[in-house]
Short mmCIF file of N, CA and C in Angstrom, two decimals:
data_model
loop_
_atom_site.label_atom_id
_atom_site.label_comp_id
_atom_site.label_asym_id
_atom_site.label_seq_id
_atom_site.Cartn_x
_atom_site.Cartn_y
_atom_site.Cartn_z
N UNK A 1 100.59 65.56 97.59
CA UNK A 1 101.53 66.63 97.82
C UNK A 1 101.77 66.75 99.33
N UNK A 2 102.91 67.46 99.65
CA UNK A 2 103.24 67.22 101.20
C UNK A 2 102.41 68.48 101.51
N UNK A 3 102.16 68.71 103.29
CA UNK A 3 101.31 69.47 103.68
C UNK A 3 102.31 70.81 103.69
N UNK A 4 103.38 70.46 104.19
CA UNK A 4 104.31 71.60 103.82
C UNK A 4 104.44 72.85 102.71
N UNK A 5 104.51 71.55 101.54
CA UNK A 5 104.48 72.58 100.37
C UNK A 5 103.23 73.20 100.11
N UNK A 6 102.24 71.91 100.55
CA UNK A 6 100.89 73.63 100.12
C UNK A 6 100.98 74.20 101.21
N UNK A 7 101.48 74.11 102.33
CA UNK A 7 100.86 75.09 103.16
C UNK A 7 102.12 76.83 102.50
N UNK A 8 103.32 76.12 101.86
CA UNK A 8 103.62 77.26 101.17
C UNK A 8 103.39 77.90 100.18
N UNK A 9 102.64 76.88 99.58
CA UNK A 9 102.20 77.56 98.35
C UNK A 9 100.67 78.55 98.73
N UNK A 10 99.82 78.12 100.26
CA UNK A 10 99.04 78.04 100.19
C UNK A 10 99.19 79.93 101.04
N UNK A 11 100.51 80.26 101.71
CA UNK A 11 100.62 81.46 102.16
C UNK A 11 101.30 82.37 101.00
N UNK A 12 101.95 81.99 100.14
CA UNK A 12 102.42 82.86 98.85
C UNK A 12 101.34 83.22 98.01
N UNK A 13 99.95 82.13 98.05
CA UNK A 13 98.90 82.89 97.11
C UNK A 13 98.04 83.97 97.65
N UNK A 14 98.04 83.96 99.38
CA UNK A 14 96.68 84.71 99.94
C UNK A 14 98.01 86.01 99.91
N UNK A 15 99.42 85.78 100.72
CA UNK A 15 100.16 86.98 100.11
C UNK A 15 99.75 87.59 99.19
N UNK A 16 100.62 87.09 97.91
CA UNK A 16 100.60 87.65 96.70
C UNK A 16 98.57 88.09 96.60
N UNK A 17 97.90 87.51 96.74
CA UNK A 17 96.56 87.97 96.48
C UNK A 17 95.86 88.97 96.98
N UNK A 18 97.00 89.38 98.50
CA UNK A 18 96.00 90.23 99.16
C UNK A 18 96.60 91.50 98.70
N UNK A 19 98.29 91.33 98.55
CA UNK A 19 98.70 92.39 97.68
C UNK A 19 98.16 93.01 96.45
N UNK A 20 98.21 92.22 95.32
CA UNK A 20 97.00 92.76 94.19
C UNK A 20 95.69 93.37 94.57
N UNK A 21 95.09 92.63 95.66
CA UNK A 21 93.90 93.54 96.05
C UNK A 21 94.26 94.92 96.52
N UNK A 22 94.67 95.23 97.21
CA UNK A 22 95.75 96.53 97.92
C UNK A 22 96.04 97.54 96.88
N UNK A 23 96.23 96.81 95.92
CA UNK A 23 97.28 97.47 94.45
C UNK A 23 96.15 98.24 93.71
N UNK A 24 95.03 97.00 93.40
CA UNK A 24 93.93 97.37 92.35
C UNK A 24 93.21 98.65 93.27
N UNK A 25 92.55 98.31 94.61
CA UNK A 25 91.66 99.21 95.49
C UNK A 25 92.74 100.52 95.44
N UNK A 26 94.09 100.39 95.38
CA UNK A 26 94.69 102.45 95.83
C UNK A 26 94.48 102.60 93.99
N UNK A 27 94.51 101.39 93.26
CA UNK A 27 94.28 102.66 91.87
C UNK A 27 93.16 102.93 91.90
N UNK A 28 92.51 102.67 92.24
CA UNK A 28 90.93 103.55 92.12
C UNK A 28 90.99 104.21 93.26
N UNK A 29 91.12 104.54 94.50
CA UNK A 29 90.95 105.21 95.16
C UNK A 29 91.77 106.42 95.42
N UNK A 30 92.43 106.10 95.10
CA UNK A 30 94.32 107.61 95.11
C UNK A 30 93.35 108.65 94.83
N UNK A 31 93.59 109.68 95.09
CA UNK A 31 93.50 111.18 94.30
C UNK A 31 93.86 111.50 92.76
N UNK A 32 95.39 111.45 92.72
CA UNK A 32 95.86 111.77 91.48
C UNK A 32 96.45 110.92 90.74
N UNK A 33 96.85 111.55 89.74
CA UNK A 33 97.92 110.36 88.66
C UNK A 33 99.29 109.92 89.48
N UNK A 34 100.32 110.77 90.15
CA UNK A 34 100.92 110.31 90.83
C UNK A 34 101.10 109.39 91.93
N UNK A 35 99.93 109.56 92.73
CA UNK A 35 99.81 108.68 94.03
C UNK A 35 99.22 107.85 93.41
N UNK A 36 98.40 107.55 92.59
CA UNK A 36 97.91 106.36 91.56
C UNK A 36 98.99 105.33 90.96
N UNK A 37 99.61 105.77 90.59
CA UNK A 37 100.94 105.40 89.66
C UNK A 37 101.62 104.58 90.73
N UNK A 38 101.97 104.73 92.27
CA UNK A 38 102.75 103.87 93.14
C UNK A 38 101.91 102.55 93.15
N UNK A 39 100.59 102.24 92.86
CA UNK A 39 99.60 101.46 93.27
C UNK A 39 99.78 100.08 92.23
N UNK A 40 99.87 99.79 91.79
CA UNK A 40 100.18 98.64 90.45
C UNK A 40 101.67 98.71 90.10
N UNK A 41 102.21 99.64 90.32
CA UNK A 41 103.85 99.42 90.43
C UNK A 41 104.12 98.62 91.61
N UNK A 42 104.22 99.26 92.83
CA UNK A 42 104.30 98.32 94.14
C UNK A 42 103.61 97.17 94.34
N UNK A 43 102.64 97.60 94.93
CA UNK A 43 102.09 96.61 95.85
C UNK A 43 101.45 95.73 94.47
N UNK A 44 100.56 95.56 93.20
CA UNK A 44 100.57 94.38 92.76
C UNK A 44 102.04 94.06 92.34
N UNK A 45 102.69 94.76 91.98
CA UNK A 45 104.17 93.74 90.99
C UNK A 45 104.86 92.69 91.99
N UNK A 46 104.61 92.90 93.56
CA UNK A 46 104.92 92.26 95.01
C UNK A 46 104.46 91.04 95.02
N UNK A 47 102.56 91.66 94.54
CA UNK A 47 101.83 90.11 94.74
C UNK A 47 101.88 89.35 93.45
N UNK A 48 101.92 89.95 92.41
CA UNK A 48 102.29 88.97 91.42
C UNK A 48 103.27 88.48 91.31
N UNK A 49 104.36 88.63 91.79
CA UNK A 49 105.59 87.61 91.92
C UNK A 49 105.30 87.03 93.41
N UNK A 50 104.39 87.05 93.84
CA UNK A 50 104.25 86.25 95.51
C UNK A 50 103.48 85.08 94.56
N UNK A 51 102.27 85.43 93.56
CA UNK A 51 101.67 83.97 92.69
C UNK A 51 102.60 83.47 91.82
N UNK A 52 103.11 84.29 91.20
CA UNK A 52 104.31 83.36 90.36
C UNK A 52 105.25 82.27 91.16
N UNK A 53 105.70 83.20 92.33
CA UNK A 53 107.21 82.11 92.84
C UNK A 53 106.05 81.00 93.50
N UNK A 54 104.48 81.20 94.17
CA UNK A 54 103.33 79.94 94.47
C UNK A 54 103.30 78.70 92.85
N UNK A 55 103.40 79.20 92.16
CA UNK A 55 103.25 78.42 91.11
C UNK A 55 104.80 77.90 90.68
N UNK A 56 105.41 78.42 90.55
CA UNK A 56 107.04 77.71 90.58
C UNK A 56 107.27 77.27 91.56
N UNK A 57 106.96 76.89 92.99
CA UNK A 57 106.65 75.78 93.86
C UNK A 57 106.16 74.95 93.52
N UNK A 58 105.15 75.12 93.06
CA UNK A 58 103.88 74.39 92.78
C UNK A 58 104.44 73.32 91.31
N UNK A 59 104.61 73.35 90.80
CA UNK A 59 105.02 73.15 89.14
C UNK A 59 106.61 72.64 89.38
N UNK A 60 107.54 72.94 90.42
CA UNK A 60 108.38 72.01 90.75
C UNK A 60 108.18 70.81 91.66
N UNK A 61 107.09 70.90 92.06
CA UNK A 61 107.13 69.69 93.35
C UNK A 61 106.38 69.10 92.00
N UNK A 62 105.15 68.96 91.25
CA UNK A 62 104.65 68.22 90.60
C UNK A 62 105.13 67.38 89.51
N UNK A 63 106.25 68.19 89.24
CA UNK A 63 107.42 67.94 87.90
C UNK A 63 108.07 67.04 88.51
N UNK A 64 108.87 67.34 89.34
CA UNK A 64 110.28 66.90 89.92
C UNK A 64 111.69 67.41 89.69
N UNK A 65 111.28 68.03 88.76
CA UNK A 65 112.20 69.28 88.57
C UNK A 65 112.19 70.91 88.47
N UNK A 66 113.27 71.87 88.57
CA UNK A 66 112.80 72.77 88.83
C UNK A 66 112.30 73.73 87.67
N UNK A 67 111.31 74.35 87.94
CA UNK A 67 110.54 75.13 87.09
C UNK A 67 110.79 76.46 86.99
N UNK A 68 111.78 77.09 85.93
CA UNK A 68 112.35 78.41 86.05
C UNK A 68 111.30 79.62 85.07
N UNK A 69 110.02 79.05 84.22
CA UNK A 69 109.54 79.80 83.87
C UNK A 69 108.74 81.08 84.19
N UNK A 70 108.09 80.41 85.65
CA UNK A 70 107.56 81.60 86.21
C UNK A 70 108.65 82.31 86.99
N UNK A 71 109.81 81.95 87.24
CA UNK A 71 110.42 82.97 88.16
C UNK A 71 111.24 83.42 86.98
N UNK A 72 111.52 83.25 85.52
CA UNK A 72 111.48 84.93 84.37
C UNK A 72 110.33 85.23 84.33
N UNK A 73 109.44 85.22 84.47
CA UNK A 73 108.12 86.09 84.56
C UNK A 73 108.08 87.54 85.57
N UNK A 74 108.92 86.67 86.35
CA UNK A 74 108.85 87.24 88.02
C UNK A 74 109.75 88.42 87.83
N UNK A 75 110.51 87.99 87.43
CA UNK A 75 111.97 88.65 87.64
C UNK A 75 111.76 90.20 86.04
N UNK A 76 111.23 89.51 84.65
CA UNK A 76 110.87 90.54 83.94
C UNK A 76 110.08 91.77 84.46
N UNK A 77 108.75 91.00 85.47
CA UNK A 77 108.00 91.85 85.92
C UNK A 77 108.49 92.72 87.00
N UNK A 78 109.16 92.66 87.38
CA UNK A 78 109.96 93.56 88.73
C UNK A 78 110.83 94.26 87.99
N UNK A 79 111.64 94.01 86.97
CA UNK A 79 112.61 94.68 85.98
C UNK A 79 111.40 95.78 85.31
N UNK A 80 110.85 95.22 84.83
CA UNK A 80 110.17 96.64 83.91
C UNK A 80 108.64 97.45 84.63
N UNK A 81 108.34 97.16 86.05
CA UNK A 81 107.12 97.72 86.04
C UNK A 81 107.71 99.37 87.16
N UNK A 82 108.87 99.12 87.31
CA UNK A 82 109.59 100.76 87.40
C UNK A 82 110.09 101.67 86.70
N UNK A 83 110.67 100.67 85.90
CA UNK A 83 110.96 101.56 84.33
C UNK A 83 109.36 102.17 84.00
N UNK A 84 108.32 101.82 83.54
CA UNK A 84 107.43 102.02 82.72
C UNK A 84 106.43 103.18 83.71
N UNK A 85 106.67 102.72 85.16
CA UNK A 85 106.20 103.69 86.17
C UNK A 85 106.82 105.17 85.79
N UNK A 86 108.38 105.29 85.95
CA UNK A 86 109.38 106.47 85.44
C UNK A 86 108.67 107.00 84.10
N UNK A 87 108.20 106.38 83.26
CA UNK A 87 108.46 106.63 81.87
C UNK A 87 106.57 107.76 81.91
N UNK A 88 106.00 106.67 82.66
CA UNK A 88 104.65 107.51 82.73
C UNK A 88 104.52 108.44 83.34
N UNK A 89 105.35 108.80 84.66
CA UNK A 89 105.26 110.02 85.63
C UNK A 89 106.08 110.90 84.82
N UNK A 90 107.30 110.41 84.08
CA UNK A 90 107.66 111.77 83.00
C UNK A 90 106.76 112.11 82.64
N UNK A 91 105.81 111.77 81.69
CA UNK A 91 105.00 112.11 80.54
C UNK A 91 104.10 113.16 81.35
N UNK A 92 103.65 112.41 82.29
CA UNK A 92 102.60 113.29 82.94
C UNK A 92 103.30 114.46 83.26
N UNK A 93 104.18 114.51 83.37
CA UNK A 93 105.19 115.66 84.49
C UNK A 93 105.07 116.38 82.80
N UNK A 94 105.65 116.19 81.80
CA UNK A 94 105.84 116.95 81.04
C UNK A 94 104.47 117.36 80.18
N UNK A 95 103.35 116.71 80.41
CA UNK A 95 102.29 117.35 79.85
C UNK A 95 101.48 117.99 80.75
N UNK A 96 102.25 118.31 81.90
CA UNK A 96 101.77 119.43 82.66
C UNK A 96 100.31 118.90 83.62
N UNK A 97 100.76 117.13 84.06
CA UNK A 97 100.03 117.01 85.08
C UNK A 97 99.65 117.47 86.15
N UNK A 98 98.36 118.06 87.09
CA UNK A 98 98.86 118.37 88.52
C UNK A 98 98.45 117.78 89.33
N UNK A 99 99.47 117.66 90.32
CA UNK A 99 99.80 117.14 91.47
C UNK A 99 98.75 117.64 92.40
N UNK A 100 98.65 116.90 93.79
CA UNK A 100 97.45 117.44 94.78
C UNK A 100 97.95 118.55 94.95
N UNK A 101 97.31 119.75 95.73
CA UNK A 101 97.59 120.73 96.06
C UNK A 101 98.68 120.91 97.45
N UNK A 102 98.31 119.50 98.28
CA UNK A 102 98.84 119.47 99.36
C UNK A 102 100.19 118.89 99.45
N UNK A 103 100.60 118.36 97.75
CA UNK A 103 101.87 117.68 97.64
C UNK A 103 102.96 118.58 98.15
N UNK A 104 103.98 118.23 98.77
CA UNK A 104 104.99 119.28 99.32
C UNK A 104 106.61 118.72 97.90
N UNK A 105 106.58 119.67 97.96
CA UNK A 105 108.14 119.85 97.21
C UNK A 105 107.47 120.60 95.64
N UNK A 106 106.48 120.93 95.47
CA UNK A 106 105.40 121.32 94.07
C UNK A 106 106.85 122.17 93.01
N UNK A 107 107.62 122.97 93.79
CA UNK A 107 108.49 123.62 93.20
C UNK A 107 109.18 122.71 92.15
N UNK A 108 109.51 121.44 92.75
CA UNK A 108 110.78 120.88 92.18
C UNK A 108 109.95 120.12 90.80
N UNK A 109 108.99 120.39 90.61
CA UNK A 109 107.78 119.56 89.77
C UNK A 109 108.61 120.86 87.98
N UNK A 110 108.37 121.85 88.19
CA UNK A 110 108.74 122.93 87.35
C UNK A 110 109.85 122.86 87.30
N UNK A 111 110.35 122.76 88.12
CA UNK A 111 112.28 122.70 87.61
C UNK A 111 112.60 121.30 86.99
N UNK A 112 111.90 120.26 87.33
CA UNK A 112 112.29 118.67 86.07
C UNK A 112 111.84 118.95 84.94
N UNK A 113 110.26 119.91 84.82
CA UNK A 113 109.79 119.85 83.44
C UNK A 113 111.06 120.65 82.15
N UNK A 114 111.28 121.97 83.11
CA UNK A 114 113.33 122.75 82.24
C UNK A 114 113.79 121.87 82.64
N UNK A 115 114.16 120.92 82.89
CA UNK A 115 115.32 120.01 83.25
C UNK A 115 116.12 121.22 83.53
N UNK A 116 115.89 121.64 84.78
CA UNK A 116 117.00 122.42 85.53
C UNK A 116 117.06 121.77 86.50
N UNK A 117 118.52 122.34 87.42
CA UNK A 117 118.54 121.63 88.74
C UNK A 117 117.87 122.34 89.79
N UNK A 118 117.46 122.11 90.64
CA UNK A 118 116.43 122.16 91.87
C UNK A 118 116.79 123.60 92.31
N UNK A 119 115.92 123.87 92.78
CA UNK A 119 115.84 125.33 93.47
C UNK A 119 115.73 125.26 94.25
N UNK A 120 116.21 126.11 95.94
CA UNK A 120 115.65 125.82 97.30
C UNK A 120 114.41 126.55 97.51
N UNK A 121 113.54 125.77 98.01
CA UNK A 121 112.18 126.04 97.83
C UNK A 121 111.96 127.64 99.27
N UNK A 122 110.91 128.39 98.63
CA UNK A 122 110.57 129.24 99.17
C UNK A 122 109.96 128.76 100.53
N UNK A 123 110.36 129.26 102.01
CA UNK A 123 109.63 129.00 103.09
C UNK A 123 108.97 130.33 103.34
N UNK A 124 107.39 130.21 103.49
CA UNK A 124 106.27 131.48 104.11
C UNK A 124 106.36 130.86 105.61
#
């Protein structure tokens, strides 16, 4: 293999890898369900398409042709891991998750659960 291509394949895996690490360490470490919830949405869905598009390098130089399976992998996984993020911070929002204490905007948390529109928040 040329030194080129691993050396790209060889910076898309410690990428993509150091991202997943990043991703896995804030879900355990966050505070709450919300600041939890950015942690495996972002930063792994980043690094797992940083190993996927390493392996669709990888799997086209060895082939000789190009290898489009991992980049629908790639591309599903970036399509649905915001949807499913949305879908869980509803739930929580509507089963009356709470937020840190120090979260700022807390008001507008009660006005999505009525699906009303926003209120201007009280300044003390």
């Amino acid at each position: 293999m040329n030194f080129w291509v691993e050396l790209l394949i060889t910076i898309l895996l410690l990428i993509g890898g150091i991202f997943v690490l990043v991703g896995s360490i804030g879900l355990i470490r966050l505070p709450d369900f919300y600041t939890r919830l950015h942690a495996p949405t972002k930063a792994t869905t980043v690094g797992m398409g940083g190993i996927l598009i390493a392996s669709m390098v990888m799997m086209t130089n060895n082939q000789g042709y190009l290898s489009l399976h991992e980049l629908l992998i790639t591309l599903f996984l970036l399509i649905t891991a915001p949807i499913t993020a949305h879908m869980l911070a509803k739930t929580a929002l509507h089963h009356e998750n709470r937020a840190l204490r120090r979260t700022r905007s807390q008001h507008l948390m009660e006005c999505a659960r009525e699906q009303q529109p926003p209120k201007p928040a009280d300044h003390d």
